[in-house]
Coordinates of N, CA and C in Angstrom, one line a residue:
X1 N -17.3 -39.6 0.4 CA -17.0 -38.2 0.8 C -16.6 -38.2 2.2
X2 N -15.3 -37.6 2.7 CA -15.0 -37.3 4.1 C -15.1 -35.5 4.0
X3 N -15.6 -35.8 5.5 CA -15.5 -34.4 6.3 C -14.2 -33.9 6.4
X4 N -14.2 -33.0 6.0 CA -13.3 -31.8 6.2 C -12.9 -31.2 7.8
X5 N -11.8 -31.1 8.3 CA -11.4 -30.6 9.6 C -12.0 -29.1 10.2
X6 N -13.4 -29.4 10.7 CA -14.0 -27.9 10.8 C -14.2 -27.1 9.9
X7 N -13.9 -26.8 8.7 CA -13.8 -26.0 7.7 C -15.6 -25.7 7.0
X8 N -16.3 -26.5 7.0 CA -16.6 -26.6 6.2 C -17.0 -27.0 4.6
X9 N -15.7 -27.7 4.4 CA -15.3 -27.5 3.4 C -15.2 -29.7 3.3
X10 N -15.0 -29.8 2.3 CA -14.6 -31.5 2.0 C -13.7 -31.6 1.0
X11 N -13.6 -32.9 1.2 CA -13.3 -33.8 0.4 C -14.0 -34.1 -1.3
X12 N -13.5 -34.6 -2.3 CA -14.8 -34.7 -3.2 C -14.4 -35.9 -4.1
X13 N -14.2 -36.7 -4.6 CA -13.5 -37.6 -5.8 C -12.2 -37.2 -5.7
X14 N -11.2 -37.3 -4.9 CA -10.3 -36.5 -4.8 C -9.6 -35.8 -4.9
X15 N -10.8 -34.2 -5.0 CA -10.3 -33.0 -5.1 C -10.8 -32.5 -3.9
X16 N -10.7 -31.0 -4.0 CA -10.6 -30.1 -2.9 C -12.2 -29.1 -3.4
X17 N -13.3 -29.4 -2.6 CA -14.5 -28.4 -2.5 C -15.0 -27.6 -2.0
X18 N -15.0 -26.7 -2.3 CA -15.1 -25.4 -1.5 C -16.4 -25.0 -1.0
X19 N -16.5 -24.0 0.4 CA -18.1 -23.5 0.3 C -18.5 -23.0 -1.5
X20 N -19.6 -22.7 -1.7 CA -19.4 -22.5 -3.1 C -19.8 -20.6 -3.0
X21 N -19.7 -20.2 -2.0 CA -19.8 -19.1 -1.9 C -18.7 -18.1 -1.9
X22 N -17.5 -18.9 -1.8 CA -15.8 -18.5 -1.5 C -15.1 -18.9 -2.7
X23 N -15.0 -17.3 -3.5 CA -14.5 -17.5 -5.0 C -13.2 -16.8 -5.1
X24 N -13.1 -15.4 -4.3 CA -12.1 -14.7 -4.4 C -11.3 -14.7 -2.8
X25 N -9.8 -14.4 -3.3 CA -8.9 -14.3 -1.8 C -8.6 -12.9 -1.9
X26 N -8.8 -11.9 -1.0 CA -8.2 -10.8 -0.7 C -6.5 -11.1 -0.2
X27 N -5.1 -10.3 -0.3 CA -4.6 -10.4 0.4 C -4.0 -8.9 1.2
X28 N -4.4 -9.0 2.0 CA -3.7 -7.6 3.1 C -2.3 -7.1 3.2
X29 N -2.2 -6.1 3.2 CA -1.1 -5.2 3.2 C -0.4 -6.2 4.7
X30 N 0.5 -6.9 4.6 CA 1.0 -7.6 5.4 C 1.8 -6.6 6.6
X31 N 2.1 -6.7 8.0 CA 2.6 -5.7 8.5 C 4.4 -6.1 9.0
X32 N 5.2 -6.2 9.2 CA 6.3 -5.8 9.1 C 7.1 -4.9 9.9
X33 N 7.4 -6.4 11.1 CA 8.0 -6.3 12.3 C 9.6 -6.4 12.0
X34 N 10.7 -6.2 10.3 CA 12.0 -6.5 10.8 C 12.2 -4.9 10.4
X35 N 13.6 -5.3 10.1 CA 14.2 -4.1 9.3 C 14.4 -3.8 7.6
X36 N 13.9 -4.9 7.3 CA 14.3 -5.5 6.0 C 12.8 -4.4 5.0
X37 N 13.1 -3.3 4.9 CA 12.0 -2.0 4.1 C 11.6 -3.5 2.8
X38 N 10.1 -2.8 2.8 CA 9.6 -3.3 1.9 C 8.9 -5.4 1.6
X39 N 10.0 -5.3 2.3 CA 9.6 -7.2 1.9 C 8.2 -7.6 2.5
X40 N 7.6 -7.0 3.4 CA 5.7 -7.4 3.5 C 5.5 -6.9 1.8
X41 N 5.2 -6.6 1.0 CA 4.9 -6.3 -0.5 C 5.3 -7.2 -0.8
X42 N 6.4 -7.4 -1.1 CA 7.1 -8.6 -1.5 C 6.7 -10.2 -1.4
X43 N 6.8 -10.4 -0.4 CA 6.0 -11.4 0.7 C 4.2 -11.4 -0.3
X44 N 3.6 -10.3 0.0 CA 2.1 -10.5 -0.7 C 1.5 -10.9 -1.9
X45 N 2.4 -9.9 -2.9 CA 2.8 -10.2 -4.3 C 3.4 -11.6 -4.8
X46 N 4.0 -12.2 -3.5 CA 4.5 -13.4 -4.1 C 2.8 -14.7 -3.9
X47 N 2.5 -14.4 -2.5 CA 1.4 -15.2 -2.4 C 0.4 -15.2 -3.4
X48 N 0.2 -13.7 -4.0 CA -1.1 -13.1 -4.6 C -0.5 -14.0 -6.0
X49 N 0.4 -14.3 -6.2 CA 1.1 -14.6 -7.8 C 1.0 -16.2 -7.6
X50 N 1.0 -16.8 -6.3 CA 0.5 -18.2 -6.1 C -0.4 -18.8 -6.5
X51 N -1.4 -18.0 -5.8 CA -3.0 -18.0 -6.0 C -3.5 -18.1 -7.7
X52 N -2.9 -16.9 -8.2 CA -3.4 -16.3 -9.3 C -3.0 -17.9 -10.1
X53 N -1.7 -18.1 -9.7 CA -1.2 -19.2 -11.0 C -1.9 -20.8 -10.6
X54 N -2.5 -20.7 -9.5 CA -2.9 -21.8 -9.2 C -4.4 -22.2 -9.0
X55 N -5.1 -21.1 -8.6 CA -6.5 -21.3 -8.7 C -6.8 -21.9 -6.6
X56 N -8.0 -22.2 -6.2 CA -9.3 -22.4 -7.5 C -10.1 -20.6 -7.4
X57 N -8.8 -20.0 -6.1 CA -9.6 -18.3 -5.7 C -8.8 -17.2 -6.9
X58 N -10.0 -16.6 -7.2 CA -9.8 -15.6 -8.0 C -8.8 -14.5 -7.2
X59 N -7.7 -13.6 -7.5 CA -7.2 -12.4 -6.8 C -8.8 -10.9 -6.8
X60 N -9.2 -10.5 -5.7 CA -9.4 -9.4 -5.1 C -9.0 -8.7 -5.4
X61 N -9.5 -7.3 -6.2 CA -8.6 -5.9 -6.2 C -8.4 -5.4 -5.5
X62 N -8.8 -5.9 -4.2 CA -8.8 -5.2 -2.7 C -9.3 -6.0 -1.9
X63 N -8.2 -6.0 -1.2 CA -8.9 -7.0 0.3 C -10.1 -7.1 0.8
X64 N -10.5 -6.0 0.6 CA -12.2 -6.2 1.8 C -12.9 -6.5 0.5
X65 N -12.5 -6.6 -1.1 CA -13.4 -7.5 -1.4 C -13.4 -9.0 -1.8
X66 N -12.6 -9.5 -1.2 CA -12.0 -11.2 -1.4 C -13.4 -11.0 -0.6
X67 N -13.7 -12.9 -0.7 CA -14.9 -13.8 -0.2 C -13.8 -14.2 1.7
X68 N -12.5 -14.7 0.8 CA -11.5 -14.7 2.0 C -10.6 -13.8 2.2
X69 N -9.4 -13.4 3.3 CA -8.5 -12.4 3.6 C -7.6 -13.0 3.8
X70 N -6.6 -13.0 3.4 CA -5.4 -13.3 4.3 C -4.6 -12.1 4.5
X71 N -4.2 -12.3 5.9 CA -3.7 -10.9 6.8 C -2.3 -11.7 7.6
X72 N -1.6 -11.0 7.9 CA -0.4 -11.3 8.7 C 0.9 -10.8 9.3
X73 N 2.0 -10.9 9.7 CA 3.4 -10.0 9.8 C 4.3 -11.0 9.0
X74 N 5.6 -10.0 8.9 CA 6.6 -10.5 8.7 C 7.4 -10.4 10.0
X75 N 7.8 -11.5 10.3 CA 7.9 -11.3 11.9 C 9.8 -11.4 11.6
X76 N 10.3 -12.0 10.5 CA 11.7 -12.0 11.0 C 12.6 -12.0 9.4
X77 N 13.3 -11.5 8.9 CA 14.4 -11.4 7.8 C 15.5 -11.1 8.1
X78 N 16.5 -11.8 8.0 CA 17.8 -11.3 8.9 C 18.7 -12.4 7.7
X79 N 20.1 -11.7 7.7 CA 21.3 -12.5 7.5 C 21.9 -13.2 8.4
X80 N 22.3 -14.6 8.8 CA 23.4 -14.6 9.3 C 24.5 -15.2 8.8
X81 N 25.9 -14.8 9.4 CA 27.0 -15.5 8.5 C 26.9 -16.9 9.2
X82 N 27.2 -17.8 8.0 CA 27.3 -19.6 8.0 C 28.8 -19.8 7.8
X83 N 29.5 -19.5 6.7 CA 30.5 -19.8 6.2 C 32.0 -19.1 6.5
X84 N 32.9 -19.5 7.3 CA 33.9 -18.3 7.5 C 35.2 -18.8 6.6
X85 N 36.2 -18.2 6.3 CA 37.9 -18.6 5.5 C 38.3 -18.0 6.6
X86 N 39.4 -18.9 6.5 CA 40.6 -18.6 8.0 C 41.0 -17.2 8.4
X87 N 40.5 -15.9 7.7 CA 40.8 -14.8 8.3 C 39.7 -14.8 9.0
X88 N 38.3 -15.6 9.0 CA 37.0 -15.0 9.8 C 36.4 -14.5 9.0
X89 N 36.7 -14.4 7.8 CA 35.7 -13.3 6.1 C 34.4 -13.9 6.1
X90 N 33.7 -13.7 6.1 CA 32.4 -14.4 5.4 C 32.0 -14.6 4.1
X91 N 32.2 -15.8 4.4 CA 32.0 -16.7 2.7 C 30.9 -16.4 2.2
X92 N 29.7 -16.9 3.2 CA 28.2 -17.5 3.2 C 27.4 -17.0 4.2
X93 N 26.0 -16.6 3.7 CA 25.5 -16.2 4.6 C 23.9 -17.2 4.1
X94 N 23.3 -17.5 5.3 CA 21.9 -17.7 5.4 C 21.0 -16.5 5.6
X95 N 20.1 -16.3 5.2 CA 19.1 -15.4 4.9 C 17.8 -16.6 5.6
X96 N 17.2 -15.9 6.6 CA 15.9 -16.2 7.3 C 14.8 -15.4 7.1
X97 N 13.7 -16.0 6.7 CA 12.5 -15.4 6.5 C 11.1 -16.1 7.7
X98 N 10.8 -15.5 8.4 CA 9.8 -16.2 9.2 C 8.5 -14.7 9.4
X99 N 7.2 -15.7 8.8 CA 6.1 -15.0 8.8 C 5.0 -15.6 10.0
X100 N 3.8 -15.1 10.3 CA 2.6 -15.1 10.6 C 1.7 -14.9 9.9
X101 N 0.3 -16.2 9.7 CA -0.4 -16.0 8.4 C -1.8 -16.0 8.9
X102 N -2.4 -15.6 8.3 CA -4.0 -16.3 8.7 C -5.3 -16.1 7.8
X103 N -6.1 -16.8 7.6 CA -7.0 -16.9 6.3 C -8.3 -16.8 7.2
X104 N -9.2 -15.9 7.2 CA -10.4 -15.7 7.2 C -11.4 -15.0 6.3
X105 N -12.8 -15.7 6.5 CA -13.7 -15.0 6.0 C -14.3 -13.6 6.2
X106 N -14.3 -13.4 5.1 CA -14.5 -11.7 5.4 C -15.8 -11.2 5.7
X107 N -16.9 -12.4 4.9 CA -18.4 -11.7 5.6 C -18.6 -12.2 7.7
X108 N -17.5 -13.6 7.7 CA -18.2 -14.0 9.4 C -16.9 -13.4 10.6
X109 N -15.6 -13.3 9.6 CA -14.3 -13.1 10.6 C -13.9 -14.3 10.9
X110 N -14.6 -15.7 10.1 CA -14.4 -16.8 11.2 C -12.7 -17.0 10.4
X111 N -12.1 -17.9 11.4 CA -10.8 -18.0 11.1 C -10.5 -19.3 10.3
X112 N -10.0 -19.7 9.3 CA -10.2 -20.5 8.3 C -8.9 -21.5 8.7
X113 N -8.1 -20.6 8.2 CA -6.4 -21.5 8.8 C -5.5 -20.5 9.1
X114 N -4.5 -21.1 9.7 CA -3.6 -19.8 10.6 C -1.9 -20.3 10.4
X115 N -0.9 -20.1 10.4 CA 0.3 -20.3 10.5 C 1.2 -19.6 11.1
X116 N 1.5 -19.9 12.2 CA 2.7 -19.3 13.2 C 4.1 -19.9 13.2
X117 N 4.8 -18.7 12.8 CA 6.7 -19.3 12.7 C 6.9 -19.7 11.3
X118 N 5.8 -20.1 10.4 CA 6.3 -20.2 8.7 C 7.9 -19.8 8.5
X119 N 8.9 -20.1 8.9 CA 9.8 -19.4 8.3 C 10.5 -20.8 7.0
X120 N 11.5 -20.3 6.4 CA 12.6 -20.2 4.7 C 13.3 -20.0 5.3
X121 N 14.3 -20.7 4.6 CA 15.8 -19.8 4.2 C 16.3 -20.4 3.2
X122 N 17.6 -19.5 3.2 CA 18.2 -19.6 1.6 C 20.0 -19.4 2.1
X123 N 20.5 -19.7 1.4 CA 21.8 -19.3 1.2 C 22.7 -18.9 0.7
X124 N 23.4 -17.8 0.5 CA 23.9 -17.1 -0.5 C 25.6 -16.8 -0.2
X125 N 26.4 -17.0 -1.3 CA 27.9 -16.9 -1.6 C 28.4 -15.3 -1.2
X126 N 28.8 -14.6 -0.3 CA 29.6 -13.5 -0.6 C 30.6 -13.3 -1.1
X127 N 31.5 -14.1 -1.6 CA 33.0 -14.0 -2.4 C 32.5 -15.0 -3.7
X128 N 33.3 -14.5 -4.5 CA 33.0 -15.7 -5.8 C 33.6 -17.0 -5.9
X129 N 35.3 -17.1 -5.0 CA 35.5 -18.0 -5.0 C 34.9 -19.3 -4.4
X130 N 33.8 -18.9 -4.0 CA 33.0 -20.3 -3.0 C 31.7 -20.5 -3.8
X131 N 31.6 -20.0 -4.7 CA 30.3 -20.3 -5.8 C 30.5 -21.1 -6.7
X132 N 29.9 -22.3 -6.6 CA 30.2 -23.4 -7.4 C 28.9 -23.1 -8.9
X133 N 29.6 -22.2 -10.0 CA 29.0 -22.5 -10.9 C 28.5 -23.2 -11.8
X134 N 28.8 -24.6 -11.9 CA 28.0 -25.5 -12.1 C 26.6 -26.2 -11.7
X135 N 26.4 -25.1 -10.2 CA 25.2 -25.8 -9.9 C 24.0 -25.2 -10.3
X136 N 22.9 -26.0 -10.3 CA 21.7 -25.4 -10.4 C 21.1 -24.2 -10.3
X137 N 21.3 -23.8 -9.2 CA 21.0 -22.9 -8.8 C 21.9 -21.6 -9.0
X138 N 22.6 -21.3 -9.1 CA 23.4 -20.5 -10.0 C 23.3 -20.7 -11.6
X139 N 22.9 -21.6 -12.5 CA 23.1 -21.6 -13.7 C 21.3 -20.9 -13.9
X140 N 20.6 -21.0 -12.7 CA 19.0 -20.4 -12.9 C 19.4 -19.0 -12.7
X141 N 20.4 -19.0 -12.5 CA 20.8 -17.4 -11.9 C 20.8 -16.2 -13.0
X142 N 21.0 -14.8 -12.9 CA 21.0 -13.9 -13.9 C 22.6 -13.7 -13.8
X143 N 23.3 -14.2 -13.4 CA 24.7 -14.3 -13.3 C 25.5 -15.1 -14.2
X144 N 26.5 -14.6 -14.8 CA 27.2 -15.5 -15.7 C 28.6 -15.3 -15.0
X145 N 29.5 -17.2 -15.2 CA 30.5 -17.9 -14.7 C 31.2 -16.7 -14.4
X146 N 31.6 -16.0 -16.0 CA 32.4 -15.2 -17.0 C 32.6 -13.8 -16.1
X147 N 31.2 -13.3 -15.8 CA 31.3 -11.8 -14.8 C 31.6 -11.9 -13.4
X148 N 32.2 -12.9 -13.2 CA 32.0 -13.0 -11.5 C 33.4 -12.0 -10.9
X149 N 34.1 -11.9 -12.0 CA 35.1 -11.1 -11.5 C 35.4 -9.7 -11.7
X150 N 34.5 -9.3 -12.7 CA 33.9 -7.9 -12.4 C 33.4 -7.5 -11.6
X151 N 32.8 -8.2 -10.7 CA 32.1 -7.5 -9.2 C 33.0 -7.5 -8.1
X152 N 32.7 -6.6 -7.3 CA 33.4 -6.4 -6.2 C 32.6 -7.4 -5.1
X153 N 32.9 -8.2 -3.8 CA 32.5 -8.5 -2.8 C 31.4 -8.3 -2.6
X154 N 30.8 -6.8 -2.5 CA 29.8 -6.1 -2.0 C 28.8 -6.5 -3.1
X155 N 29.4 -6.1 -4.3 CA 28.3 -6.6 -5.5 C 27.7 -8.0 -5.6
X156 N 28.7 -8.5 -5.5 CA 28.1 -10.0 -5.6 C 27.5 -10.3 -4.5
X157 N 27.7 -10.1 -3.1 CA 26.5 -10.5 -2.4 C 25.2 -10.0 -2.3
X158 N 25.3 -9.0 -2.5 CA 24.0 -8.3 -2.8 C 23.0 -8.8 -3.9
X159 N 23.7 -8.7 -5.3 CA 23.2 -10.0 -6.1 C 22.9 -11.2 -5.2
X160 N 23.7 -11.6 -5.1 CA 23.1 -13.3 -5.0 C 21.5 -13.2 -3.6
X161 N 22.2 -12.2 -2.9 CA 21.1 -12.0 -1.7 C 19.7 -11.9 -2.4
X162 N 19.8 -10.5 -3.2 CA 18.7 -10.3 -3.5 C 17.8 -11.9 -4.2
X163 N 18.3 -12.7 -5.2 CA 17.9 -13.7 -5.6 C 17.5 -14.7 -4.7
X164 N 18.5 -15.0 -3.5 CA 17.9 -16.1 -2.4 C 16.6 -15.6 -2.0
X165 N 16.5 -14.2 -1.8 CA 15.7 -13.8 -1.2 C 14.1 -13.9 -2.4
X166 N 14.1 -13.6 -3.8 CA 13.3 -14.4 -4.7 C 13.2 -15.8 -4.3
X167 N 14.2 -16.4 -4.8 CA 14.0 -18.3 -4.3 C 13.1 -18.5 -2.8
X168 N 13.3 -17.6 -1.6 CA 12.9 -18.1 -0.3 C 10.9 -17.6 -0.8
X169 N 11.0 -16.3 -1.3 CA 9.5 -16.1 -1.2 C 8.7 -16.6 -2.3
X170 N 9.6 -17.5 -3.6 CA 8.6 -18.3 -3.7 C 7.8 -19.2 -3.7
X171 N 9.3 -20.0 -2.6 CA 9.0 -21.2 -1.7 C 8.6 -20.9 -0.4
X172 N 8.3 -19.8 0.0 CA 6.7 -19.5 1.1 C 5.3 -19.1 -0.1
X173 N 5.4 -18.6 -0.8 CA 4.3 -18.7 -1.7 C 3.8 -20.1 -1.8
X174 N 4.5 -20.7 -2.2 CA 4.3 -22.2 -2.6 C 3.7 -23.2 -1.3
X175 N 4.6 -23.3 0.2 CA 3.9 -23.8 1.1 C 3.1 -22.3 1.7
X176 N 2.6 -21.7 1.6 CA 1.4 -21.1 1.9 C 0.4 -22.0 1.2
X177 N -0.1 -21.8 0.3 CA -0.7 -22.1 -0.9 C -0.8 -23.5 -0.6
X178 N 0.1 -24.6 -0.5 CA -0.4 -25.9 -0.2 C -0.6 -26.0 1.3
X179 N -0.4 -25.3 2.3 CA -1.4 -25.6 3.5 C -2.1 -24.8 3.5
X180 N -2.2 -23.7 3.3 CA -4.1 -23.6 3.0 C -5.1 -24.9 2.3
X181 N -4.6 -24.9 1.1 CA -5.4 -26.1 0.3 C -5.4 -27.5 1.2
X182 N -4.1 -27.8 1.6 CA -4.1 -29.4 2.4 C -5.5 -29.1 3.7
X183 N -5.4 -27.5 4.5 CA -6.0 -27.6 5.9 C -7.9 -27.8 5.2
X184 N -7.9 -27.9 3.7 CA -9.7 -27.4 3.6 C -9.5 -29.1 3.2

C-alpha cells in the first residue's frame, strides 16, 4: 500500500480507496464569469452525469448534502475565428471553454483537489463547403451529408456550435473526473 498525496486517501491492490466516510459528491451551482447564458448548468450537469456514470460517489440532491462539494466558475467561453476563404469569410471557428474547480469536504471545508485554467476546445465548420463529411465526427453528428444545403450559414454554425460545445463538456466532464480520481 502507498500513501496517497495528503489526501488521505490511498492506494489499494490497484484501485482507488476512499475515506470510507465520503460516499456522495454534491455539485454547486457553478458561477459564470462569460457571456455565454446558461453554460455553468451545463458545465455541472455534465460533471454530475460523469460521476453518476462512473461511480465510486453517489450524486447529492443538493449540494450541502454531498459528503464532498465541488464548487467553481466558468471563467471563459468564447468563439474565435481559425479559418478564413480569400474574401476573409469565416470558415471555422474554435470554441474555448476554460473553468475553475475545486473539491472539498463539506463537514471540514478542507480542500481536496483544485483546478485552475481547465480549459477545451472544439472546432466547428461555419459554411458546409469546408465540412468534411466523412469524418467521424460529423457522421456522430445529428446532421445528415444530404441536409447541408438546406441550411443557411447561420444555421449550420449554430448547429455544429451547439454540438462542439456537447463534445468540449464532455471532455471536461471526463478530465474532471479523472483528475479528481488520479489526485486521491
Amino acid at each position: 500500500m502507498t500513501a496517497g498525496a495528503g489526501c488521505g486517501y490511498h492506494f489499494s491492490g490497484g484501485g482507488r480507496a476512499f475515506a470510507p466516510e465520503l460516499h456522495t459528491i454534491g455539485v454547486e451551482a457553478l458561477a459564470n464569469d462569460t457571456r455565454e447564458a446558461g453554460v455553468e448548468k451545463r458545465v455541472a450537469l455534465a460533471i454530475e452525469r460523469e460521476f453518476a456514470m462512473r461511480g465510486p460517489f453517489h450524486i447529492a440532491s443538493t449540494p450541502s448534502e454531498g459528503d464532498v462539494v465541488l464548487s467553481g466558475t466558468v471563467r471563459q467561453a468564447v468563439d474565435r475565428p481559425v479559418a478564413f476563404n480569400s474574401k476573409d469569410e469565416v470558415l471555422t471557428y474554435q470554441t474555448v471553454l476554460t473553468l475553475d474547480l475545486e473539491l472539498r469536504r463539506h463537514d471540514t471545508g478542507a480542500l481536496l483537489w483544485q483546478a485552475k485554467g481547465l480549459r477545451e476546445t472544439g472546432d466547428f465548420e461555419s459554411v458546409a463547403s469546408v465540412i468534411v463529411t466523412t469524418s467521424s465526427d460529423f457522421r456522430s453528428s445529428t446532421l445528415n451529408a444530404e441536409d447541408l444545403g438546406a441550411f443557411t450559414d447561420i444555421q449550420l454554425a449554430e448547429s455544429r456550435r451547439r454540438q462542439t460545445i456537447d463534445r468540449i463538456l464532455q471532455s471536461l466532464a471526463h478530465d474532471v473526473y479523472d483528475q479528481i480520481m488520479e489526485d486521491f
